[in-house]
């Protein structure tokens, strides 16, 4: 093999090169899809629920990008569930009131069954979050939040949480490790819905947890082995393939989003534009309220009315159409997941949808 330099690789190079078979004659350059429910006995793997070479390749890439060791799960919410299980019976979990709705629903379900107490906070109010940390066993952060796009001061909150002896978990789905590395800001565990940007093509469901703490890794791996919330091999391979172009897709989505934000801020039908300054998610509030928002999502041809986000294709959705969405999210809020299409085409389509909504 050619000599390596000591220079650390940039994330773009890691995304392309990590998790590959060794460079050797007749080795495939791509990681094969290993369909296997069992392996020859007495090795490291033993059984399909304990490990798989295709998952391992995905885990190597994402773990390297986040700066820890990664475990893939069957979905983002399976990961959330496994990580929330770190806390003991009756513990308090602090979480953003505008965290991904499925996470808030899981907390509510656990609370209703007496498993834990949740304390929901405005994650952008650092002092309030720091004050809440005092009673917490686990502080859950999401930054930016979905779909309010609030930002958390991860470093300050992590310090306060650790002083209180609490775990700090950051859902990094929106920022991706290319825009935010929570482990370097003090988080103990990073969680992803890899269904979104990491896979990026709207064709796979997968989750991931990353930690730099070996004992936490062992606990989470033990839970995955025991509960069986394991990824499908094909899904892990699709997500691995998606990761290879994450930097390119994100750059394009971001430059498209930046241009659209400028147009939207100047449009009379839009009363508010929320954009954290990076990433491909933009939330707009329609001046005409929910009716205008419902009309918009029915009146475009490129923008697809669909839930989920982070794919190459542009999608949008009025979030309050879901009964479970909190009342503090405006009725007329539409979350845009900006894709990688030509931005002029995207704006022309959106502009014609907004016509008549003023
Ligand atoms: C921020 C965030 N976290 C977690 C999830 C849950 O992931 P999954 O749908 O892969 O279970 C989602 C899904 O939308 C999400 O947006």
Short mmCIF file of C-alpha atoms and ligand atoms in Angstrom, two decimals, residues 74-80 99-103 140 142 144-146 171-174 191-196 204-207 307-309 319 335, ligand 1:
data_model
loop_
_atom_site.label_atom_id
_atom_site.label_comp_id
_atom_site.label_asym_id
_atom_site.label_seq_id
_atom_site.Cartn_x
_atom_site.Cartn_y
_atom_site.Cartn_z
CA UNK A 74 -33.24 0.06 12.26
CA UNK A 75 -34.51 3.68 12.32
CA UNK A 76 -33.89 7.02 13.95
CA UNK A 77 -36.64 6.34 16.48
CA UNK A 78 -35.24 2.89 17.34
CA UNK A 79 -32.03 4.76 18.18
CA UNK A 80 -33.92 7.33 20.27
CA UNK A 99 -37.65 18.29 19.33
CA UNK A 100 -38.69 15.94 16.53
CA UNK A 101 -42.27 15.05 17.26
CA UNK A 102 -41.61 11.31 17.45
CA UNK A 103 -39.02 11.90 20.17
CA UNK A 140 -31.62 15.60 25.13
CA UNK A 142 -31.72 18.79 19.03
CA UNK A 144 -31.51 22.92 14.87
CA UNK A 145 -34.90 21.71 16.07
CA UNK A 146 -37.46 20.16 13.74
CA UNK A 171 -29.84 14.63 17.72
CA UNK A 172 -27.60 15.83 14.87
CA UNK A 173 -29.93 14.84 12.02
CA UNK A 174 -30.38 18.36 10.64
CA UNK A 191 -28.11 10.41 17.44
CA UNK A 192 -29.11 10.42 13.77
CA UNK A 193 -32.09 9.65 11.69
CA UNK A 194 -29.88 8.35 8.87
CA UNK A 195 -33.12 8.13 6.90
CA UNK A 196 -32.57 11.84 6.16
CA UNK A 204 -33.95 3.82 3.14
CA UNK A 205 -34.79 3.97 6.84
CA UNK A 206 -31.90 3.77 9.28
CA UNK A 207 -30.72 5.27 12.56
CA UNK A 307 -43.21 14.33 5.17
CA UNK A 308 -39.55 13.49 5.84
CA UNK A 309 -36.62 15.56 4.60
CA UNK A 319 -46.41 20.47 9.93
CA UNK A 335 -41.22 23.15 6.40
C1 LIG B 1 -34.61 15.19 13.89
C2 LIG B 1 -35.17 13.80 13.75
N1 LIG B 1 -34.80 12.85 14.62
C3 LIG B 1 -35.30 11.60 14.54
C4 LIG B 1 -36.21 11.24 13.57
C5 LIG B 1 -36.76 9.85 13.53
O1 LIG B 1 -36.10 9.12 12.54
P1 LIG B 1 -36.75 7.92 11.71
O2 LIG B 1 -37.89 8.46 10.94
O3 LIG B 1 -35.59 7.43 10.90
O4 LIG B 1 -37.19 6.90 12.71
C6 LIG B 1 -36.62 12.20 12.64
C7 LIG B 1 -37.61 11.86 11.61
O5 LIG B 1 -38.16 12.73 10.95
C8 LIG B 1 -36.08 13.52 12.73
O6 LIG B 1 -36.45 14.50 11.87
#
